[in-house]
Amino acid sequence: MPQYRISEVAELFGVSDDTVRRWVDADHLRAQRDLSGRLVVDGSVLAGFARSQARSTPDPSGIGCSARNRFVGLVTEVLSDEVMSQVELQCGRQRVVSLMSTEAVRELGLEPGVQAVAVVKSTTVVVETPGERE
């Protein structure tokens, strides 16, 4: 099972090292010392903690949908030509980019500052793990 140092946990959650130490001190997150004496968190413990902390932004669309991957965010950039557009949303800490027709951009009123929902339904999702690059 992988172990994560406090700084790695902080980076994954987008918080400071001190915040992670406070979680540990308050018994919200279980950690132990590794052989070098550093404070570490087991991967399975961190996964459980991540699930318990997950909060989605409420979906403002109010419609039912079979797609489970819905990311509520703010449009940050729209690049358009006559036919196609690239729309960028900031959904929490994640950047989501969509290519769509310029007609759809106009119909939806997409422009920087507009709240939108990126809906992803795919039979293929690529999952990667960190590794050494050659």
PDB file of C-alpha atoms in Angstrom:
ATOM      1  CA  MET A   1       0.000   0.000   0.000  1.00  0.00           C
ATOM      2  CA  PRO A   2       1.442   3.391  -0.915  1.00  0.00           C
ATOM      3  CA  GLN A   3       2.102   5.904   1.818  1.00  0.00           C
ATOM      4  CA  TYR A   4       1.844   9.658   1.393  1.00  0.00           C
ATOM      5  CA  ARG A   5       3.893  12.286   3.200  1.00  0.00           C
ATOM      6  CA  ILE A   6       2.062  15.245   4.717  1.00  0.00           C
ATOM      7  CA  SER A   7       3.244  17.531   1.890  1.00  0.00           C
ATOM      8  CA  GLU A   8       1.880  15.096  -0.716  1.00  0.00           C
ATOM      9  CA  VAL A   9      -1.492  14.918   1.050  1.00  0.00           C
ATOM     10  CA  ALA A  10      -1.581  18.722   1.163  1.00  0.00           C
ATOM     11  CA  GLU A  11      -0.889  18.946  -2.566  1.00  0.00           C
ATOM     12  CA  LEU A  12      -3.587  16.378  -3.412  1.00  0.00           C
ATOM     13  CA  PHE A  13      -6.195  18.283  -1.375  1.00  0.00           C
ATOM     14  CA  GLY A  14      -5.051  21.793  -2.314  1.00  0.00           C
ATOM     15  CA  VAL A  15      -4.395  22.812   1.292  1.00  0.00           C
ATOM     16  CA  SER A  16      -1.337  23.689   3.353  1.00  0.00           C
ATOM     17  CA  ASP A  17       0.859  21.199   5.213  1.00  0.00           C
ATOM     18  CA  ASP A  18      -0.357  22.830   8.444  1.00  0.00           C
ATOM     19  CA  THR A  19      -3.976  22.073   7.559  1.00  0.00           C
ATOM     20  CA  VAL A  20      -3.138  18.384   7.072  1.00  0.00           C
ATOM     21  CA  ARG A  21      -1.283  18.335  10.406  1.00  0.00           C
ATOM     22  CA  ARG A  22      -4.378  19.846  12.072  1.00  0.00           C
ATOM     23  CA  TRP A  23      -6.523  17.084  10.517  1.00  0.00           C
ATOM     24  CA  VAL A  24      -4.121  14.522  11.983  1.00  0.00           C
ATOM     25  CA  ASP A  25      -4.007  16.252  15.398  1.00  0.00           C
ATOM     26  CA  ALA A  26      -7.833  16.393  15.492  1.00  0.00           C
ATOM     27  CA  ASP A  27      -8.059  12.662  14.597  1.00  0.00           C
ATOM     28  CA  HIS A  28      -9.845  13.395  11.322  1.00  0.00           C
ATOM     29  CA  LEU A  29      -7.014  11.688   9.431  1.00  0.00           C
ATOM     30  CA  ARG A  30      -4.966   8.779  10.777  1.00  0.00           C
ATOM     31  CA  ALA A  31      -1.212   8.988  10.253  1.00  0.00           C
ATOM     32  CA  GLN A  32       1.848   7.193  11.568  1.00  0.00           C
ATOM     33  CA  ARG A  33       5.629   7.507  11.409  1.00  0.00           C
ATOM     34  CA  ASP A  34       7.536   5.714   8.675  1.00  0.00           C
ATOM     35  CA  LEU A  35      10.972   4.110   9.153  1.00  0.00           C
ATOM     36  CA  SER A  36      12.602   7.523   8.655  1.00  0.00           C
ATOM     37  CA  GLY A  37      10.402   9.087  11.339  1.00  0.00           C
ATOM     38  CA  ARG A  38       8.331  11.113   8.878  1.00  0.00           C
ATOM     39  CA  LEU A  39       4.585  11.419   9.345  1.00  0.00           C
ATOM     40  CA  VAL A  40       2.800   9.442   6.591  1.00  0.00           C
ATOM     41  CA  VAL A  41      -0.747   8.415   5.694  1.00  0.00           C
ATOM     42  CA  ASP A  42      -1.571   4.998   4.226  1.00  0.00           C
ATOM     43  CA  GLY A  43      -3.156   5.172   0.781  1.00  0.00           C
ATOM     44  CA  SER A  44      -6.280   3.254   1.846  1.00  0.00           C
ATOM     45  CA  VAL A  45      -6.806   5.611   4.801  1.00  0.00           C
ATOM     46  CA  LEU A  46      -6.345   8.609   2.509  1.00  0.00           C
ATOM     47  CA  ALA A  47      -8.837   7.188  -0.005  1.00  0.00           C
ATOM     48  CA  GLY A  48     -11.480   6.829   2.724  1.00  0.00           C
ATOM     49  CA  PHE A  49     -10.773  10.346   3.952  1.00  0.00           C
ATOM     50  CA  ALA A  50     -11.053  11.720   0.397  1.00  0.00           C
ATOM     51  CA  ARG A  51     -14.456  10.086  -0.058  1.00  0.00           C
ATOM     52  CA  SER A  52     -15.691  11.476   3.264  1.00  0.00           C
ATOM     53  CA  GLN A  53     -14.576  14.986   2.290  1.00  0.00           C
ATOM     54  CA  ALA A  54     -15.966  14.968  -1.256  1.00  0.00           C
ATOM     55  CA  ARG A  55     -18.562  17.634  -1.807  1.00  0.00           C
ATOM     56  CA  SER A  56     -20.042  18.463  -5.164  1.00  0.00           C
ATOM     57  CA  THR A  57     -21.281  21.885  -6.050  1.00  0.00           C
ATOM     58  CA  PRO A  58     -25.070  21.642  -6.335  1.00  0.00           C
ATOM     59  CA  ASP A  59     -26.131  21.214  -9.961  1.00  0.00           C
ATOM     60  CA  PRO A  60     -28.211  24.274 -10.890  1.00  0.00           C
ATOM     61  CA  SER A  61     -29.740  22.670 -13.990  1.00  0.00           C
ATOM     62  CA  GLY A  62     -32.475  20.850 -12.077  1.00  0.00           C
ATOM     63  CA  ILE A  63     -32.811  18.132 -14.711  1.00  0.00           C
ATOM     64  CA  GLY A  64     -32.466  14.387 -14.410  1.00  0.00           C
ATOM     65  CA  CYS A  65     -29.632  12.820 -16.356  1.00  0.00           C
ATOM     66  CA  SER A  66     -28.033   9.378 -16.582  1.00  0.00           C
ATOM     67  CA  ALA A  67     -24.512  10.845 -16.750  1.00  0.00           C
ATOM     68  CA  ARG A  68     -22.865  10.589 -13.334  1.00  0.00           C
ATOM     69  CA  ASN A  69     -19.883  12.784 -14.123  1.00  0.00           C
ATOM     70  CA  ARG A  70     -21.259  16.303 -13.793  1.00  0.00           C
ATOM     71  CA  PHE A  71     -18.912  19.175 -13.046  1.00  0.00           C
ATOM     72  CA  VAL A  72     -20.426  22.501 -12.014  1.00  0.00           C
ATOM     73  CA  GLY A  73     -18.137  25.380 -12.803  1.00  0.00           C
ATOM     74  CA  LEU A  74     -17.553  28.826 -14.149  1.00  0.00           C
ATOM     75  CA  VAL A  75     -16.792  29.581 -17.787  1.00  0.00           C
ATOM     76  CA  THR A  76     -13.332  31.172 -17.838  1.00  0.00           C
ATOM     77  CA  GLU A  77     -12.595  31.409 -21.568  1.00  0.00           C
ATOM     78  CA  VAL A  78     -14.348  31.008 -24.919  1.00  0.00           C
ATOM     79  CA  LEU A  79     -12.347  30.860 -28.157  1.00  0.00           C
ATOM     80  CA  SER A  80     -14.563  30.853 -31.239  1.00  0.00           C
ATOM     81  CA  ASP A  81     -14.272  30.864 -34.992  1.00  0.00           C
ATOM     82  CA  GLU A  82     -17.115  30.761 -37.490  1.00  0.00           C
ATOM     83  CA  VAL A  83     -17.990  27.112 -36.911  1.00  0.00           C
ATOM     84  CA  MET A  84     -16.338  25.741 -33.744  1.00  0.00           C
ATOM     85  CA  SER A  85     -15.576  26.991 -30.245  1.00  0.00           C
ATOM     86  CA  GLN A  86     -13.389  25.926 -27.337  1.00  0.00           C
ATOM     87  CA  VAL A  87     -15.010  26.548 -23.954  1.00  0.00           C
ATOM     88  CA  GLU A  88     -12.963  26.351 -20.758  1.00  0.00           C
ATOM     89  CA  LEU A  89     -14.590  25.899 -17.354  1.00  0.00           C
ATOM     90  CA  GLN A  90     -13.014  25.994 -13.912  1.00  0.00           C
ATOM     91  CA  CYS A  91     -14.808  23.344 -11.860  1.00  0.00           C
ATOM     92  CA  GLY A  92     -13.369  23.534  -8.373  1.00  0.00           C
ATOM     93  CA  ARG A  93      -9.654  22.888  -8.780  1.00  0.00           C
ATOM     94  CA  GLN A  94     -10.188  21.136 -12.129  1.00  0.00           C
ATOM     95  CA  ARG A  95     -10.056  22.708 -15.564  1.00  0.00           C
ATOM     96  CA  VAL A  96     -12.502  21.213 -18.070  1.00  0.00           C
ATOM     97  CA  VAL A  97     -12.284  22.031 -21.788  1.00  0.00           C
ATOM     98  CA  SER A  98     -15.073  21.337 -24.283  1.00  0.00           C
ATOM     99  CA  LEU A  99     -15.174  21.685 -28.055  1.00  0.00           C
ATOM    100  CA  MET A 100     -18.585  22.539 -29.466  1.00  0.00           C
ATOM    101  CA  SER A 101     -20.220  24.437 -32.271  1.00  0.00           C
ATOM    102  CA  THR A 102     -20.158  28.210 -32.117  1.00  0.00           C
ATOM    103  CA  GLU A 103     -23.917  28.045 -32.633  1.00  0.00           C
ATOM    104  CA  ALA A 104     -24.258  26.075 -29.358  1.00  0.00           C
ATOM    105  CA  VAL A 105     -22.080  28.631 -27.542  1.00  0.00           C
ATOM    106  CA  ARG A 106     -24.400  31.427 -28.694  1.00  0.00           C
ATOM    107  CA  GLU A 107     -27.584  29.485 -27.844  1.00  0.00           C
ATOM    108  CA  LEU A 108     -26.295  28.668 -24.327  1.00  0.00           C
ATOM    109  CA  GLY A 109     -24.999  32.197 -23.764  1.00  0.00           C
ATOM    110  CA  LEU A 110     -21.560  30.893 -22.811  1.00  0.00           C
ATOM    111  CA  GLU A 111     -19.098  33.630 -21.960  1.00  0.00           C
ATOM    112  CA  PRO A 112     -16.576  34.179 -19.151  1.00  0.00           C
ATOM    113  CA  GLY A 113     -18.333  34.455 -15.805  1.00  0.00           C
ATOM    114  CA  VAL A 114     -21.350  32.281 -16.699  1.00  0.00           C
ATOM    115  CA  GLN A 115     -22.045  29.248 -14.510  1.00  0.00           C
ATOM    116  CA  ALA A 116     -22.314  26.009 -16.475  1.00  0.00           C
ATOM    117  CA  VAL A 117     -22.302  22.246 -15.980  1.00  0.00           C
ATOM    118  CA  ALA A 118     -19.855  20.027 -17.881  1.00  0.00           C
ATOM    119  CA  VAL A 119     -21.490  16.629 -18.366  1.00  0.00           C
ATOM    120  CA  VAL A 120     -19.216  13.717 -19.255  1.00  0.00           C
ATOM    121  CA  LYS A 121     -20.646  10.402 -20.403  1.00  0.00           C
ATOM    122  CA  SER A 122     -18.137   8.064 -21.893  1.00  0.00           C
ATOM    123  CA  THR A 123     -17.538   4.359 -22.173  1.00  0.00           C
ATOM    124  CA  THR A 124     -13.814   5.036 -22.126  1.00  0.00           C
ATOM    125  CA  VAL A 125     -12.037   6.698 -19.235  1.00  0.00           C
ATOM    126  CA  VAL A 126      -8.253   6.464 -19.183  1.00  0.00           C
ATOM    127  CA  VAL A 127      -6.724   6.086 -15.706  1.00  0.00           C
ATOM    128  CA  GLU A 128      -3.014   6.708 -15.241  1.00  0.00           C
ATOM    129  CA  THR A 129      -0.688   6.339 -12.272  1.00  0.00           C
ATOM    130  CA  PRO A 130       2.466   8.316 -11.560  1.00  0.00           C
ATOM    131  CA  GLY A 131       5.596   6.778 -12.985  1.00  0.00           C
ATOM    132  CA  GLU A 132       9.040   7.612 -14.171  1.00  0.00           C
ATOM    133  CA  ARG A 133       9.216   9.433 -17.464  1.00  0.00           C
ATOM    134  CA  GLU A 134      11.846   8.444 -19.969  1.00  0.00           C
TER     135      GLU A 134
END
